[in-house]
């Protein structure tokens, strides 16, 4: 019974985190396919608008878009 309750609580926490996450954070996580905390040019190819803005968003010119840089993305 304890395991069932623990599994339920874990599922509840996962669902809550998803619901509470901002649309921007969810989109970033979806695009960051290798989950390294940044979006590469290759990963950006999934989204035509992001790809179009890639150079402008990459403020430090490291060829990656960080979470902070992604905040400026205007879909």
JSON list of C-alpha atoms in Angstrom, two decimals:
[
{"chain": "A", "resi": 1, "resn": "UNK", "atom": "CA", "xyz": [0.00, 0.00, 0.00]},
{"chain": "A", "resi": 2, "resn": "UNK", "atom": "CA", "xyz": [2.87, 2.38, 0.81]},
{"chain": "A", "resi": 3, "resn": "UNK", "atom": "CA", "xyz": [4.35, 1.77, -2.64]},
{"chain": "A", "resi": 4, "resn": "UNK", "atom": "CA", "xyz": [1.01, 2.57, -4.27]},
{"chain": "A", "resi": 5, "resn": "UNK", "atom": "CA", "xyz": [0.74, 5.83, -2.34]},
{"chain": "A", "resi": 6, "resn": "UNK", "atom": "CA", "xyz": [4.34, 6.73, -3.17]},
{"chain": "A", "resi": 7, "resn": "UNK", "atom": "CA", "xyz": [3.73, 6.02, -6.88]},
{"chain": "A", "resi": 8, "resn": "UNK", "atom": "CA", "xyz": [0.57, 8.14, -6.82]},
{"chain": "A", "resi": 9, "resn": "UNK", "atom": "CA", "xyz": [2.39, 11.03, -5.15]},
{"chain": "A", "resi": 10, "resn": "UNK", "atom": "CA", "xyz": [5.23, 10.83, -7.67]},
{"chain": "A", "resi": 11, "resn": "UNK", "atom": "CA", "xyz": [2.73, 10.88, -10.54]},
{"chain": "A", "resi": 12, "resn": "UNK", "atom": "CA", "xyz": [0.90, 13.80, -8.93]},
{"chain": "A", "resi": 13, "resn": "UNK", "atom": "CA", "xyz": [4.15, 15.77, -8.59]},
{"chain": "A", "resi": 14, "resn": "UNK", "atom": "CA", "xyz": [5.09, 15.11, -12.21]},
{"chain": "A", "resi": 15, "resn": "UNK", "atom": "CA", "xyz": [1.68, 16.25, -13.44]},
{"chain": "A", "resi": 16, "resn": "UNK", "atom": "CA", "xyz": [1.77, 19.32, -11.19]},
{"chain": "A", "resi": 17, "resn": "UNK", "atom": "CA", "xyz": [5.21, 20.32, -12.46]},
{"chain": "A", "resi": 18, "resn": "UNK", "atom": "CA", "xyz": [4.01, 20.04, -16.05]},
{"chain": "A", "resi": 19, "resn": "UNK", "atom": "CA", "xyz": [0.89, 22.11, -15.40]},
{"chain": "A", "resi": 20, "resn": "UNK", "atom": "CA", "xyz": [2.82, 24.78, -13.52]},
{"chain": "A", "resi": 21, "resn": "UNK", "atom": "CA", "xyz": [5.63, 25.05, -16.06]},
{"chain": "A", "resi": 22, "resn": "UNK", "atom": "CA", "xyz": [5.49, 28.09, -18.29]},
{"chain": "A", "resi": 23, "resn": "UNK", "atom": "CA", "xyz": [4.73, 27.54, -21.97]},
{"chain": "A", "resi": 24, "resn": "UNK", "atom": "CA", "xyz": [8.20, 28.89, -22.74]},
{"chain": "A", "resi": 25, "resn": "UNK", "atom": "CA", "xyz": [9.86, 26.36, -20.43]},
{"chain": "A", "resi": 26, "resn": "UNK", "atom": "CA", "xyz": [7.85, 23.50, -21.92]},
{"chain": "A", "resi": 27, "resn": "UNK", "atom": "CA", "xyz": [8.74, 24.59, -25.45]},
{"chain": "A", "resi": 28, "resn": "UNK", "atom": "CA", "xyz": [12.42, 24.93, -24.52]},
{"chain": "A", "resi": 29, "resn": "UNK", "atom": "CA", "xyz": [12.42, 21.44, -23.00]},
{"chain": "A", "resi": 30, "resn": "UNK", "atom": "CA", "xyz": [10.78, 20.03, -26.12]},
{"chain": "A", "resi": 31, "resn": "UNK", "atom": "CA", "xyz": [13.39, 21.61, -28.40]},
{"chain": "A", "resi": 32, "resn": "UNK", "atom": "CA", "xyz": [16.36, 20.68, -26.19]},
{"chain": "A", "resi": 33, "resn": "UNK", "atom": "CA", "xyz": [16.29, 17.07, -27.37]},
{"chain": "A", "resi": 34, "resn": "UNK", "atom": "CA", "xyz": [19.61, 16.06, -25.80]},
{"chain": "A", "resi": 35, "resn": "UNK", "atom": "CA", "xyz": [18.64, 17.78, -22.53]},
{"chain": "A", "resi": 36, "resn": "UNK", "atom": "CA", "xyz": [21.95, 19.62, -22.12]},
{"chain": "A", "resi": 37, "resn": "UNK", "atom": "CA", "xyz": [20.28, 22.89, -21.08]},
{"chain": "A", "resi": 38, "resn": "UNK", "atom": "CA", "xyz": [20.71, 24.68, -24.40]},
{"chain": "A", "resi": 39, "resn": "UNK", "atom": "CA", "xyz": [19.39, 24.50, -27.94]},
{"chain": "A", "resi": 40, "resn": "UNK", "atom": "CA", "xyz": [21.91, 23.90, -30.70]},
{"chain": "A", "resi": 41, "resn": "UNK", "atom": "CA", "xyz": [21.47, 24.92, -34.33]},
{"chain": "A", "resi": 42, "resn": "UNK", "atom": "CA", "xyz": [20.64, 21.29, -35.18]},
{"chain": "A", "resi": 43, "resn": "UNK", "atom": "CA", "xyz": [17.96, 21.17, -32.47]},
{"chain": "A", "resi": 44, "resn": "UNK", "atom": "CA", "xyz": [16.58, 24.54, -33.59]},
{"chain": "A", "resi": 45, "resn": "UNK", "atom": "CA", "xyz": [15.84, 23.09, -37.03]},
{"chain": "A", "resi": 46, "resn": "UNK", "atom": "CA", "xyz": [12.71, 21.54, -35.47]},
{"chain": "A", "resi": 47, "resn": "UNK", "atom": "CA", "xyz": [11.09, 24.98, -35.40]},
{"chain": "A", "resi": 48, "resn": "UNK", "atom": "CA", "xyz": [11.24, 27.17, -38.50]},
{"chain": "A", "resi": 49, "resn": "UNK", "atom": "CA", "xyz": [10.62, 30.41, -36.59]},
{"chain": "A", "resi": 50, "resn": "UNK", "atom": "CA", "xyz": [13.29, 29.62, -33.99]},
{"chain": "A", "resi": 51, "resn": "UNK", "atom": "CA", "xyz": [15.72, 28.75, -36.77]},
{"chain": "A", "resi": 52, "resn": "UNK", "atom": "CA", "xyz": [14.99, 32.10, -38.44]},
{"chain": "A", "resi": 53, "resn": "UNK", "atom": "CA", "xyz": [15.73, 33.96, -35.19]},
{"chain": "A", "resi": 54, "resn": "UNK", "atom": "CA", "xyz": [18.64, 31.76, -34.08]},
{"chain": "A", "resi": 55, "resn": "UNK", "atom": "CA", "xyz": [21.47, 34.21, -34.77]},
{"chain": "A", "resi": 56, "resn": "UNK", "atom": "CA", "xyz": [19.65, 37.11, -33.09]},
{"chain": "A", "resi": 57, "resn": "UNK", "atom": "CA", "xyz": [18.80, 35.02, -30.02]},
{"chain": "A", "resi": 58, "resn": "UNK", "atom": "CA", "xyz": [22.36, 33.72, -29.62]},
{"chain": "A", "resi": 59, "resn": "UNK", "atom": "CA", "xyz": [23.59, 36.86, -27.85]},
{"chain": "A", "resi": 60, "resn": "UNK", "atom": "CA", "xyz": [26.95, 35.43, -26.76]},
{"chain": "A", "resi": 61, "resn": "UNK", "atom": "CA", "xyz": [27.66, 33.87, -30.18]},
{"chain": "A", "resi": 62, "resn": "UNK", "atom": "CA", "xyz": [28.39, 30.42, -28.75]},
{"chain": "A", "resi": 63, "resn": "UNK", "atom": "CA", "xyz": [26.17, 28.77, -31.38]},
{"chain": "A", "resi": 64, "resn": "UNK", "atom": "CA", "xyz": [23.76, 27.65, -28.64]},
{"chain": "A", "resi": 65, "resn": "UNK", "atom": "CA", "xyz": [20.60, 29.21, -27.26]},
{"chain": "A", "resi": 66, "resn": "UNK", "atom": "CA", "xyz": [20.51, 29.15, -23.48]},
{"chain": "A", "resi": 67, "resn": "UNK", "atom": "CA", "xyz": [17.32, 29.22, -21.41]},
{"chain": "A", "resi": 68, "resn": "UNK", "atom": "CA", "xyz": [17.94, 32.92, -20.71]},
{"chain": "A", "resi": 69, "resn": "UNK", "atom": "CA", "xyz": [18.44, 33.69, -24.40]},
{"chain": "A", "resi": 70, "resn": "UNK", "atom": "CA", "xyz": [15.32, 31.67, -25.27]},
{"chain": "A", "resi": 71, "resn": "UNK", "atom": "CA", "xyz": [13.23, 34.04, -23.14]},
{"chain": "A", "resi": 72, "resn": "UNK", "atom": "CA", "xyz": [13.61, 36.58, -26.00]},
{"chain": "A", "resi": 73, "resn": "UNK", "atom": "CA", "xyz": [12.14, 34.17, -28.57]},
{"chain": "A", "resi": 74, "resn": "UNK", "atom": "CA", "xyz": [9.01, 35.57, -30.22]},
{"chain": "A", "resi": 75, "resn": "UNK", "atom": "CA", "xyz": [7.13, 32.75, -32.01]}
]
